[in-house]
Tab-separated table of C-alpha atoms and ligand atoms in Angstrom:
chain	number	residue	atom	x	y	z
J	216	MET	CA	0.122	-0.110	-0.009
J	217	SER	CA	1.312	2.970	-0.786
J	218	SER	CA	0.852	6.489	0.960
J	219	PRO	CA	-1.580	9.883	-0.683
J	220	ARG	CA	1.155	12.299	-1.684
J	221	VAL	CA	0.223	15.374	-1.866
J	222	VAL	CA	0.267	17.061	-5.842
J	223	ALA	CA	-1.458	20.395	-5.097
J	224	VAL	CA	-2.519	22.621	-2.303
J	225	THR	CA	-4.811	25.495	-2.721
J	226	PRO	CA	-4.157	28.607	-1.751
J	227	GLY	CA	-5.293	29.823	1.672
J	228	SER	CA	-6.463	26.396	2.230
J	229	PRO	CA	-6.261	24.679	5.305
J	230	ALA	CA	-3.728	22.318	4.283
J	231	ASP	CA	-1.809	25.714	2.909
J	232	ARG	CA	-1.761	27.567	6.173
J	233	ALA	CA	-0.736	23.992	7.816
J	234	GLY	CA	2.303	24.175	5.621
J	235	LEU	CA	1.342	21.220	3.274
J	236	ARG	CA	3.142	21.171	0.078
J	237	PRO	CA	3.238	19.594	-3.074
J	238	GLY	CA	5.311	16.112	-2.817
J	239	ASP	CA	4.319	16.006	0.644
J	240	GLU	CA	3.696	11.658	1.219
J	241	LEU	CA	0.415	11.618	3.959
J	242	LEU	CA	1.499	8.381	6.192
J	243	ALA	CA	-1.246	8.662	8.595
J	244	LEU	CA	-4.744	11.249	9.176
J	245	ASN	CA	-4.974	11.388	13.056
J	246	GLY	CA	-3.189	7.792	13.502
J	247	GLU	CA	-4.903	6.438	10.490
J	248	ALA	CA	-3.639	5.151	7.331
J	249	PRO	CA	-6.081	5.537	4.732
J	250	ARG	CA	-6.419	3.184	1.634
J	251	ASP	CA	-8.225	5.350	-0.509
J	252	VAL	CA	-9.708	8.953	-0.940
J	253	ILE	CA	-12.656	8.068	0.180
J	254	ARG	CA	-11.433	6.634	3.607
J	255	TYR	CA	-8.683	10.025	3.373
J	256	ARG	CA	-11.886	12.452	3.405
J	257	VAL	CA	-13.514	11.032	6.167
J	258	LEU	CA	-10.164	11.115	7.573
J	259	ALA	CA	-10.056	15.165	6.997
J	260	ASP	CA	-13.239	16.031	7.920
J	261	GLU	CA	-12.388	16.357	11.527
J	262	ALA	CA	-12.035	19.467	12.967
J	263	VAL	CA	-8.741	19.069	14.178
J	264	VAL	CA	-6.351	16.581	12.085
J	265	ASP	CA	-3.155	15.215	13.018
J	266	ILE	CA	-1.041	14.735	9.872
J	267	ASP	CA	1.997	12.223	9.877
J	268	VAL	CA	4.176	13.827	6.675
J	269	ARG	CA	7.410	12.279	5.085
J	270	ARG	CA	9.283	15.105	3.592
J	271	GLY	CA	11.452	14.637	0.204
J	272	GLY	CA	10.400	11.060	0.169
J	273	LEU	CA	13.163	9.632	2.205
J	274	GLU	CA	13.394	7.345	5.008
J	275	ARG	CA	15.770	8.674	7.211
J	276	PRO	CA	14.933	9.531	10.671
J	277	GLY	CA	13.850	12.782	11.171
J	278	SER	CA	12.161	12.920	7.680
J	279	VAL	CA	8.714	12.420	9.509
J	280	VAL	CA	7.250	15.074	10.793
J	281	ARG	CA	3.391	15.796	12.405
J	282	VAL	CA	1.412	18.237	11.188
J	283	ARG	CA	-1.954	19.639	13.030
J	284	VAL	CA	-4.698	20.987	10.660
J	285	GLU	CA	-7.248	23.243	12.842
J	286	LYS	CA	-10.343	24.027	10.876
J	287	ARG	CA	-14.433	23.987	10.584
J	288	ALA	CA	-15.470	20.381	10.902
J	289	GLY	CA	-16.478	19.456	7.137
J	290	GLU	CA	-13.965	21.789	5.782
J	291	PRO	CA	-12.151	20.824	2.956
J	292	LEU	CA	-8.464	20.454	3.437
J	293	GLY	CA	-7.008	21.694	-0.034
J	294	ALA	CA	-4.780	19.160	-0.798
J	295	GLU	CA	-5.162	17.109	-4.204
J	296	VAL	CA	-3.724	14.219	-4.074
J	297	HIS	CA	-1.849	12.010	-6.537
J	298	SER	CA	-4.569	8.947	-6.894
J	299	ALA	CA	-7.733	8.046	-5.847
J	300	LEU	CA	-7.140	4.235	-4.301
J	301	PHE	CA	-3.979	4.200	-1.835
J	302	ASP	CA	-3.919	0.225	-2.013
J	303	ARG	CA	-4.296	-2.066	-5.386
J	304	VAL	CA	-7.108	-1.223	-7.688
J	305	ARG	CA	-9.396	-4.574	-7.634
J	306	THR	CA	-8.994	-5.555	-11.429
J	307	CYS	CA	-11.656	-7.697	-12.741
J	308	ASP	CA	-11.771	-11.420	-13.713
J	309	ASN	CA	-14.143	-11.240	-15.988
J	310	HIS	CA	-12.933	-11.577	-20.213
J	311	CYS	CA	-15.831	-10.033	-21.489
J	312	PRO	CA	-15.505	-10.397	-25.106
J	313	PHE	CA	-16.649	-7.153	-25.972
J	314	CYS	CA	-14.611	-5.158	-23.554
J	315	PHE	CA	-13.445	-2.194	-24.486
J	316	ILE	CA	-9.812	-2.753	-23.018
J	317	TYR	CA	-9.413	-5.548	-25.437
J	318	GLN	CA	-10.220	-3.688	-28.400
J	319	LEU	CA	-7.444	-1.028	-27.519
J	320	PRO	CA	-4.904	-0.278	-29.895
J	321	LYS	CA	-1.033	-0.826	-28.823
J	322	GLY	CA	0.905	1.850	-27.199
J	323	MET	CA	-1.398	3.748	-25.238
J	324	ARG	CA	-1.100	4.982	-21.558
J	325	LYS	CA	-0.842	2.057	-19.807
J	326	SER	CA	-3.236	3.413	-17.365
J	327	LEU	CA	-6.398	3.054	-19.734
J	328	TYR	CA	-5.468	-0.939	-20.187
J	329	VAL	CA	-6.291	-1.556	-16.492
J	330	LYS	CA	-9.524	-3.842	-16.275
J	331	ASP	CA	-10.507	-2.369	-12.561
J	332	ASP	CA	-13.676	-3.719	-11.202
J	333	ASP	CA	-13.465	-1.851	-8.126
J	334	TYR	CA	-16.632	-0.471	-6.114
J	335	ARG	CA	-14.743	2.268	-4.562
J	336	LEU	CA	-13.965	3.682	-9.005
J	337	SER	CA	-17.777	3.082	-9.544
J	338	PHE	CA	-18.677	5.636	-6.748
J	339	LEU	CA	-15.692	8.097	-7.180
J	340	TYR	CA	-15.876	8.201	-11.420
J	341	GLY	CA	-18.827	6.215	-11.727
J	342	ASN	CA	-17.325	3.530	-13.445
J	343	PHE	CA	-19.375	0.271	-14.189
J	344	THR	CA	-18.710	-2.964	-11.832
J	345	THR	CA	-20.046	-5.972	-12.336
J	346	LEU	CA	-19.979	-7.062	-8.674
J	347	THR	CA	-18.386	-10.373	-9.663
J	348	ARG	CA	-15.667	-9.510	-7.159
J	349	PHE	CA	-17.359	-8.221	-4.426
J	350	THR	CA	-17.882	-9.162	-1.098
J	351	GLU	CA	-19.865	-9.091	2.310
J	352	ALA	CA	-16.913	-6.446	4.038
J	353	ASP	CA	-17.723	-4.562	0.925
J	354	LEU	CA	-21.185	-4.792	1.165
J	355	GLU	CA	-21.020	-3.339	4.441
J	356	ARG	CA	-18.461	-0.750	3.877
J	357	VAL	CA	-21.238	0.708	1.022
J	358	VAL	CA	-23.726	0.967	3.585
J	359	ASP	CA	-21.813	1.952	6.501
J	360	GLU	CA	-20.555	4.974	4.359
J	361	GLY	CA	-23.225	5.531	2.301
J	362	LEU	CA	-21.270	4.940	-0.905
J	363	GLY	CA	-24.086	5.620	-3.617
J	364	PRO	CA	-24.491	5.804	-6.014
J	365	LEU	CA	-22.985	2.789	-7.463
J	366	TYR	CA	-22.731	1.735	-11.118
J	367	VAL	CA	-23.901	-1.825	-12.407
J	368	SER	CA	-22.956	-3.900	-15.253
J	369	ILE	CA	-26.634	-5.970	-15.638
J	370	HIS	CA	-25.696	-6.678	-19.135
J	371	SER	CA	-28.232	-10.066	-18.829
J	372	THR	CA	-30.567	-10.876	-15.667
J	373	ASP	CA	-30.467	-14.513	-17.077
J	374	PRO	CA	-27.801	-16.278	-14.922
J	375	ASP	CA	-26.217	-18.823	-18.284
J	376	LEU	CA	-26.112	-15.572	-20.352
J	377	ARG	CA	-24.538	-13.362	-17.853
J	378	SER	CA	-21.596	-15.726	-17.231
J	379	ARG	CA	-21.139	-16.162	-20.798
J	380	LEU	CA	-21.247	-12.599	-21.315
J	381	LEU	CA	-18.769	-11.577	-18.713
J	382	ARG	CA	-16.759	-15.309	-19.403
J	383	ASN	CA	-16.738	-16.015	-15.972
J	384	ARG	CA	-18.875	-18.650	-14.095
J	385	ARG	CA	-19.254	-15.940	-10.663
J	386	GLY	CA	-21.224	-13.797	-13.360
J	387	ALA	CA	-24.124	-16.587	-12.783
J	388	THR	CA	-24.624	-15.284	-9.387
J	389	SER	CA	-23.028	-11.967	-8.617
J	390	LEU	CA	-26.580	-10.273	-8.995
J	391	ARG	CA	-27.318	-11.094	-5.887
J	392	TRP	CA	-24.712	-8.812	-4.577
J	393	LEU	CA	-26.912	-5.812	-6.007
J	394	ARG	CA	-30.227	-7.974	-4.880
J	395	LEU	CA	-28.823	-6.876	-1.581
J	396	LEU	CA	-27.077	-3.362	-2.205
J	397	LEU	CA	-30.923	-2.128	-3.584
J	398	ASP	CA	-32.649	-4.097	0.057
J	399	HIS	CA	-29.952	-1.603	2.337
J	400	GLY	CA	-31.315	1.416	0.185
J	401	VAL	CA	-27.981	1.818	-1.893
J	402	GLU	CA	-28.844	3.920	-4.965
J	403	VAL	CA	-27.982	2.054	-7.904
J	404	HIS	CA	-27.568	2.514	-11.724
J	405	GLY	CA	-27.348	-0.251	-14.169
J	406	GLN	CA	-25.972	-0.797	-17.817
J	407	VAL	CA	-26.481	-3.199	-20.678
J	408	VAL	CA	-23.913	-3.597	-23.464
J	409	VAL	CA	-26.115	-4.764	-26.305
J	410	CYS	CA	-24.073	-7.028	-28.360
J	411	PRO	CA	-26.415	-8.430	-31.528
J	412	GLY	CA	-27.285	-12.113	-31.932
J	413	LEU	CA	-25.968	-12.608	-28.156
J	414	ASN	CA	-28.277	-10.586	-25.687
J	415	ASP	CA	-30.605	-8.151	-28.316
J	416	GLY	CA	-33.767	-9.265	-29.278
J	417	PRO	CA	-36.182	-11.754	-26.486
J	418	ALA	CA	-32.479	-11.845	-24.337
J	419	LEU	CA	-32.861	-7.923	-24.285
J	420	GLU	CA	-37.101	-8.565	-23.093
J	421	GLU	CA	-36.205	-10.880	-20.660
J	422	THR	CA	-33.604	-8.583	-19.063
J	423	PHE	CA	-36.071	-5.508	-18.855
J	424	LEU	CA	-38.305	-8.589	-17.635
J	425	GLY	CA	-35.884	-9.587	-14.729
J	426	VAL	CA	-34.998	-6.161	-13.863
J	427	LEU	CA	-38.875	-5.172	-13.060
J	428	ASP	CA	-39.299	-8.561	-10.797
J	429	ARG	CA	-36.051	-8.450	-9.301
J	430	PHE	CA	-34.565	-5.605	-9.420
J	431	PRO	CA	-37.452	-2.660	-9.477
J	432	GLU	CA	-35.291	-0.535	-6.959
J	433	LEU	CA	-32.704	0.103	-9.760
J	434	ALA	CA	-32.572	3.954	-10.199
J	435	SER	CA	-31.903	3.375	-14.009
J	436	VAL	CA	-30.859	1.149	-16.752
J	437	GLY	CA	-28.751	3.025	-19.290
J	438	VAL	CA	-28.887	0.525	-22.774
J	439	VAL	CA	-25.449	1.017	-25.229
J	440	PRO	CA	-24.509	-0.579	-28.149
J	441	LEU	CA	-21.362	-2.544	-28.354
J	442	GLY	CA	-18.203	-0.768	-29.944
J	443	VAL	CA	-16.521	-2.241	-32.389
J	444	SER	CA	-12.755	-1.555	-33.043
J	445	ASP	CA	-10.803	-2.363	-35.923
J	446	HIS	CA	-9.082	-4.287	-32.846
J	447	ASN	CA	-11.427	-6.847	-32.097
J	448	THR	CA	-10.470	-10.160	-31.974
J	449	GLU	CA	-13.391	-11.806	-31.021
J	450	PRO	CA	-15.527	-12.839	-34.515
J	451	ASP	CA	-18.535	-13.127	-32.483
J	452	MET	CA	-18.845	-9.606	-31.658
J	453	ARG	CA	-19.952	-7.024	-34.559
J	454	ALA	CA	-21.693	-3.657	-35.228
J	455	HIS	CA	-25.465	-2.982	-35.158
J	456	ALA	CA	-27.220	-3.775	-38.567
J	457	PRO	CA	-29.835	-0.299	-38.966
J	458	GLY	CA	-32.503	-2.413	-38.456
J	459	GLU	CA	-31.346	-4.077	-35.172
J	460	ALA	CA	-30.679	-0.852	-33.529
J	461	ALA	CA	-34.734	0.026	-34.797
J	462	ALA	CA	-35.710	-3.250	-32.896
J	463	VAL	CA	-33.443	-2.613	-29.827
J	464	MET	CA	-34.962	1.038	-29.740
J	465	ALA	CA	-38.675	-0.400	-30.232
J	466	THR	CA	-38.119	-2.869	-27.218
J	467	ILE	CA	-36.872	-0.493	-25.459
J	468	ASP	CA	-39.929	1.848	-26.018
J	469	ARG	CA	-42.336	-0.540	-25.379
J	470	TRP	CA	-40.210	-1.873	-21.912
J	471	GLN	CA	-40.629	2.148	-20.898
J	472	ARG	CA	-44.257	1.662	-21.033
J	473	VAL	CA	-44.671	-0.877	-18.912
J	474	PHE	CA	-41.930	0.702	-16.257
J	475	LEU	CA	-44.109	3.824	-16.712
J	476	ASP	CA	-47.765	1.789	-15.984
J	477	VAL	CA	-46.353	-0.209	-13.278
J	478	LEU	CA	-43.631	1.859	-11.517
J	479	GLY	CA	-44.377	5.121	-12.571
J	480	ARG	CA	-41.185	5.769	-14.357
J	481	ARG	CA	-39.352	4.948	-17.200
J	482	MET	CA	-36.369	2.969	-15.836
J	483	VAL	CA	-34.630	2.168	-19.449
J	484	PHE	CA	-32.994	4.910	-21.794
J	485	ALA	CA	-31.426	4.397	-24.764
J	486	ALA	CA	-27.898	5.834	-25.121
J	487	ASP	CA	-27.703	8.632	-28.099
J	488	GLU	CA	-26.209	6.597	-30.425
J	489	TYR	CA	-29.118	4.399	-30.867
J	490	LEU	CA	-31.289	7.255	-31.808
J	491	LEU	CA	-28.727	8.151	-34.512
J	492	MET	CA	-28.023	4.887	-35.532
J	493	ALA	CA	-31.976	4.367	-35.660
J	494	GLY	CA	-32.557	7.878	-37.571
J	495	ARG	CA	-34.765	8.820	-34.993
J	496	PRO	CA	-34.938	12.296	-33.295
J	497	PHE	CA	-34.094	12.762	-29.980
J	498	PRO	CA	-36.606	12.064	-27.203
J	499	GLU	CA	-37.822	15.361	-25.169
J	500	THR	CA	-36.002	16.600	-21.819
J	501	GLU	CA	-38.547	15.103	-19.633
J	502	GLU	CA	-38.686	12.082	-20.996
J	503	TYR	CA	-35.094	11.416	-19.626
J	504	GLU	CA	-36.573	12.161	-16.162
J	505	GLY	CA	-33.246	13.896	-14.970
J	506	PHE	CA	-30.433	12.370	-17.108
J	507	PRO	CA	-29.617	9.628	-14.678
J	508	GLN	CA	-26.672	8.764	-17.174
J	509	HIS	CA	-25.795	11.763	-19.224
J	510	GLU	CA	-22.272	10.646	-18.514
J	511	ASN	CA	-22.791	7.276	-20.233
J	512	GLY	CA	-24.352	9.159	-23.364
J	513	ILE	CA	-27.364	8.929	-22.827
J	514	GLY	CA	-29.042	12.160	-22.837
J	515	MET	CA	-26.075	14.489	-23.705
J	516	ALA	CA	-27.635	15.539	-27.384
J	517	ARG	CA	-30.698	16.797	-26.026
J	518	THR	CA	-28.762	18.383	-22.940
J	519	PHE	CA	-26.651	20.181	-25.664
J	520	TYR	CA	-29.609	21.280	-27.700
J	521	ALA	CA	-31.091	22.484	-24.195
J	522	GLU	CA	-27.915	24.344	-23.300
J	523	VAL	CA	-27.548	25.830	-27.067
J	524	GLN	CA	-31.090	27.163	-27.197
J	525	ALA	CA	-31.087	29.259	-23.668
J	526	ALA	CA	-27.431	30.342	-24.763
J	527	LEU	CA	-28.932	32.022	-27.796
J	528	ALA	CA	-32.369	33.330	-26.306
J	529	GLY	CA	-30.020	34.983	-23.304
J	530	ALA	CA	-31.496	32.882	-21.035
J	531	ALA	CA	-29.981	31.074	-18.615
J	532	VAL	CA	-29.072	27.240	-19.366
J	533	PRO	CA	-32.111	25.064	-17.973
J	534	SER	CA	-31.196	22.382	-15.382
J	535	PRO	CA	-30.965	19.659	-16.081
J	536	ALA	CA	-28.678	20.666	-18.656
J	537	ALA	CA	-26.707	23.061	-16.496
J	538	ALA	CA	-26.240	20.553	-13.861
J	539	PRO	CA	-22.564	19.370	-13.077
J	540	ALA	CA	-21.366	16.365	-14.762
J	541	ARG	CA	-22.580	13.144	-13.177
J	542	GLY	CA	-19.757	10.913	-13.961
J	543	GLY	CA	-17.858	13.257	-11.860
J	544	PHE	CA	-18.488	11.391	-8.532
J	545	PHE	CA	-15.012	12.698	-7.167
J	546	GLN	CA	-16.392	16.165	-7.385
J	547	TRP	CA	-17.770	15.735	-3.933
J	548	VAL	CA	-14.753	13.936	-2.573
J	549	ASP	CA	-11.913	16.979	-1.583
J	550	GLY	CA	-8.617	15.690	-2.564
J	551	ALA	CA	-9.707	13.299	-5.649
J	552	PRO	CA	-7.661	13.655	-8.847
J	553	ALA	CA	-10.078	13.935	-11.965
J	554	GLU	CA	-8.955	10.926	-14.115
J	555	GLY	CA	-9.270	9.864	-17.471
J	556	TYR	CA	-11.604	11.215	-20.110
J	557	ARG	CA	-14.696	11.726	-17.232
J	558	SER	CA	-12.550	13.880	-15.778
J	559	PRO	CA	-14.215	17.266	-14.658
J	560	ARG	CA	-14.826	19.696	-17.922
J	561	ARG	CA	-14.109	23.512	-18.223
J	562	SER	CA	-17.541	25.581	-18.318
J	563	GLY	CA	-17.784	28.558	-20.635
J	564	ALA	CA	-14.877	29.352	-23.651
J	565	VAL	CA	-12.016	28.802	-22.390
J	566	GLY	CA	-9.997	28.857	-25.268
J	567	LEU	CA	-6.735	29.151	-26.030
J	568	ALA	CA	-6.069	32.871	-26.928
J	569	LEU	CA	-7.716	33.360	-30.115
J	570	SER	CA	-5.336	33.549	-33.042
J	571	ASP	CA	-5.211	36.383	-35.653
J	572	ASP	CA	-6.951	34.067	-38.117
J	573	GLY	CA	-9.512	32.930	-35.978
J	574	ALA	CA	-10.131	36.851	-35.118
J	575	GLY	CA	-10.757	38.056	-38.685
J	576	ALA	CA	-12.257	34.247	-39.937
J	577	ALA	CA	-14.358	33.997	-42.505
J	578	GLU	CA	-15.730	31.026	-41.340
J	579	VAL	CA	-15.976	28.553	-37.817
J	580	ALA	CA	-15.498	25.170	-38.106
J	581	LEU	CA	-16.155	22.610	-35.123
J	582	LEU	CA	-14.070	19.588	-34.793
J	583	THR	CA	-16.364	16.687	-33.367
J	584	GLY	CA	-16.323	12.975	-34.027
J	585	GLY	CA	-19.124	11.332	-36.385
J	586	TYR	CA	-21.985	11.258	-33.810
J	587	GLY	CA	-21.157	14.710	-32.834
J	588	ALA	CA	-21.181	16.205	-36.643
J	589	LEU	CA	-24.904	14.560	-36.924
J	590	VAL	CA	-25.955	16.402	-33.550
J	591	LEU	CA	-24.652	19.718	-34.399
J	592	GLU	CA	-26.578	19.528	-38.029
J	593	PRO	CA	-29.751	20.814	-37.345
J	594	VAL	CA	-28.712	23.776	-35.143
J	595	LEU	CA	-25.395	25.309	-37.413
J	596	PRO	CA	-28.332	27.503	-38.996
J	597	ALA	CA	-29.065	29.263	-36.198
J	598	LEU	CA	-24.943	29.263	-34.527
J	599	ALA	CA	-24.374	30.870	-38.117
J	600	GLU	CA	-27.240	33.070	-37.727
J	601	ALA	CA	-26.609	34.088	-34.398
J	602	ALA	CA	-22.451	34.431	-35.120
J	603	GLY	CA	-22.767	36.126	-38.175
J	604	ARG	CA	-20.579	33.834	-40.172
J	605	PRO	CA	-20.977	30.356	-41.568
J	606	VAL	CA	-20.264	27.560	-38.765
J	607	ARG	CA	-19.751	24.217	-39.820
J	608	ALA	CA	-19.106	21.079	-38.326
J	609	LEU	CA	-15.715	19.371	-39.260
J	610	PRO	CA	-16.391	15.604	-38.749
J	611	VAL	CA	-12.851	13.513	-37.603
J	612	ARG	CA	-12.925	10.165	-38.669
J	613	ASN	CA	-11.369	7.920	-35.463
J	614	ARG	CA	-8.408	6.278	-37.101
J	615	LEU	CA	-7.003	5.151	-34.493
J	616	PHE	CA	-9.880	3.034	-33.028
J	617	GLY	CA	-11.967	2.444	-36.626
J	618	GLY	CA	-14.553	0.624	-36.673
J	619	ASN	CA	-18.245	2.156	-35.513
J	620	ILE	CA	-16.493	3.702	-33.002
J	621	ALA	CA	-17.218	7.525	-34.208
J	622	VAL	CA	-17.684	9.142	-30.285
J	623	THR	CA	-15.750	12.925	-29.649
J	624	GLY	CA	-14.439	12.260	-26.439
J	625	LEU	CA	-12.424	8.811	-28.282
J	626	LEU	CA	-10.941	11.173	-30.457
J	627	ALA	CA	-6.732	11.111	-31.109
J	628	GLY	CA	-4.808	14.143	-31.808
J	629	ALA	CA	-3.346	12.349	-35.016
J	630	ASP	CA	-6.558	12.261	-36.497
J	631	VAL	CA	-7.270	15.667	-35.381
J	632	ALA	CA	-4.338	16.428	-37.157
J	633	ALA	CA	-4.750	14.548	-40.327
J	634	VAL	CA	-8.127	16.757	-40.916
J	635	LEU	CA	-6.361	19.819	-39.896
J	636	ASP	CA	-3.919	19.175	-42.528
J	637	ALA	CA	-5.817	19.007	-45.088
J	638	ALA	CA	-7.570	21.780	-44.054
J	639	PRO	CA	-6.834	25.553	-45.339
J	640	PRO	CA	-4.492	27.405	-43.403
J	641	GLY	CA	-6.111	30.283	-43.239
J	642	GLY	CA	-9.842	32.077	-42.891
J	643	VAL	CA	-10.900	29.745	-40.346
J	644	ARG	CA	-11.717	29.471	-36.534
J	645	TYR	CA	-11.456	26.228	-35.589
J	646	LEU	CA	-13.145	25.338	-32.256
J	647	LEU	CA	-12.003	21.826	-30.411
J	648	PRO	CA	-14.556	20.823	-27.593
J	649	ASP	CA	-12.273	19.662	-24.230
J	650	VAL	CA	-14.105	16.334	-24.114
J	651	THR	CA	-11.370	14.949	-26.550
J	652	LEU	CA	-8.658	16.168	-23.972
J	653	SER	CA	-7.798	14.531	-20.119
J	654	ARG	CA	-5.604	16.373	-18.293
J	655	GLY	CA	-4.689	18.860	-21.805
J	656	VAL	CA	-4.066	15.441	-24.018
J	657	PHE	CA	-5.671	13.372	-26.164
J	658	LEU	CA	-5.523	10.091	-25.782
J	659	ASP	CA	-2.945	9.091	-28.044
J	660	GLY	CA	-0.582	11.100	-25.742
J	661	SER	CA	0.323	14.770	-28.584
J	662	SER	CA	-1.160	17.690	-26.933
J	663	PRO	CA	-3.758	20.304	-29.267
J	664	ALA	CA	-0.797	22.782	-29.663
J	665	ASP	CA	0.907	19.719	-31.753
J	666	VAL	CA	-1.907	20.115	-34.170
J	667	PRO	CA	-1.165	22.143	-37.707
J	668	ARG	CA	-3.656	25.016	-37.561
J	669	PRO	CA	-4.589	26.626	-34.264
J	670	VAL	CA	-7.310	25.578	-32.574
J	671	GLU	CA	-9.135	26.839	-29.942
J	672	VAL	CA	-10.078	24.544	-26.733
J	673	ILE	CA	-13.734	25.394	-25.676
J	674	GLY	CA	-15.863	24.378	-22.790
J	675	THR	CA	-18.163	20.501	-24.647
J	676	GLY	CA	-21.349	22.333	-23.324
J	677	GLY	CA	-24.217	23.926	-25.700
J	678	ASP	CA	-24.011	27.055	-23.958
J	679	ALA	CA	-19.815	26.923	-24.031
J	680	LEU	CA	-20.187	26.819	-27.416
J	681	VAL	CA	-22.746	29.744	-28.061
J	682	GLU	CA	-20.176	32.067	-25.818
J	683	ALA	CA	-16.975	30.735	-28.221
J	684	LEU	CA	-19.131	32.172	-31.232
J	685	GLY	CA	-19.454	35.443	-29.522
J	686	ALA	CA	-23.557	35.106	-30.531
S	166	SF4	S1	-15.980	-6.579	-17.095
S	166	SF4	FE1	-15.361	-4.529	-17.667
S	166	SF4	S2	-13.148	-4.656	-18.073
S	166	SF4	FE2	-13.866	-6.676	-17.190
S	166	SF4	S3	-13.566	-7.570	-19.025
S	166	SF4	FE3	-15.367	-7.342	-18.747
S	166	SF4	S4	-15.944	-4.945	-19.866
S	166	SF4	FE4	-13.582	-5.467	-19.801
């Protein structure tokens, strides 16, 4: 087990006043070595926190000092630490044929290849867990410390099919933990990744029936299509045909009506990708019932339209479109680092300095993925009118992943660079949504400064886009 290492101290915070500084290792808070940032937060919540600090990373006598922090109980300490977990991340023991990690190209950041199945990351970041490695002690902690909401991969409620989908016989039984979590009043959201020919059709009907019958307390169930990259090696894994996407949508429609009748809420929600694939309009705001799985790509298009519409009208961006991202549950945990492409996004226009080209540009090009371009299409005329110049989508084909991967959040810098290379050198202002970046870099490790034309990085929301256009 490692100790939390301070990576940043908020100026003026209790940690700052007490003299903590980046590089300090926090060996114990009030005598306890925290095993994760959740426990760290609980320990740091006290009004008086005695911290054993190792400075300089040296194991010599006197290198450990005791620092006393005095503050209001519950006041954040103000020290960001290097990781969310200080013991080992619990990795998954499944071998799902649809696993996206097996479909990643080689040579990316090592952390992207970690198959985590750790309820703590579910709580902190909204990662989905299959519960195949969940234990009685985990249940006790979740309940005692109120660690919710949690996010559980269901895929199928049929034990045999679920164990085949996870390639793990514990897949057949691990949903008993879901039942226990719900029994203890923990808020849980579920997910079904639909693999055509495997868990769609009658199997999906069976799963929705299983949810209604055995897990009606679930807060929501997101239904997302299988992503298949060019690096997939599983012969049975394939993208949906358009007719299959339409059939999944029809099943969701039918079951939303059943859930509404029986439970008074819709329960199951289709990923935006399904609506695009099936060529259907996005549901209205109220049909998303508060966007419980927004960060899972469910309702993002609808919130984007609401943000654009409100910003163009000069109105306040309506809630829930204005609600903070739900994937970042770390946001309440002082000190937890923002990780992966779920890291918090900047709101508003936060562009790099506007280039001379950009300031006098005759038109604006919005860099986006294939799906993003489809979502943008209906609002481009209004954006152009408000901006006083043409505004167009500039879709970037994802060559890093290939296959049917077309979401904006998985764009690689090299692919953005290739599109810009072929674009006119001047007269165009290029805007790039910050969902493409994590800690300032693309998935392939390159940065916006490496691309061949000046780009401005802006917030991903519709209001940020309108603001950036100066409309
Ligand atoms: S549970 Fe998740 S991480 Fe593990 S193999 Fe399946 S898809 Fe991959």
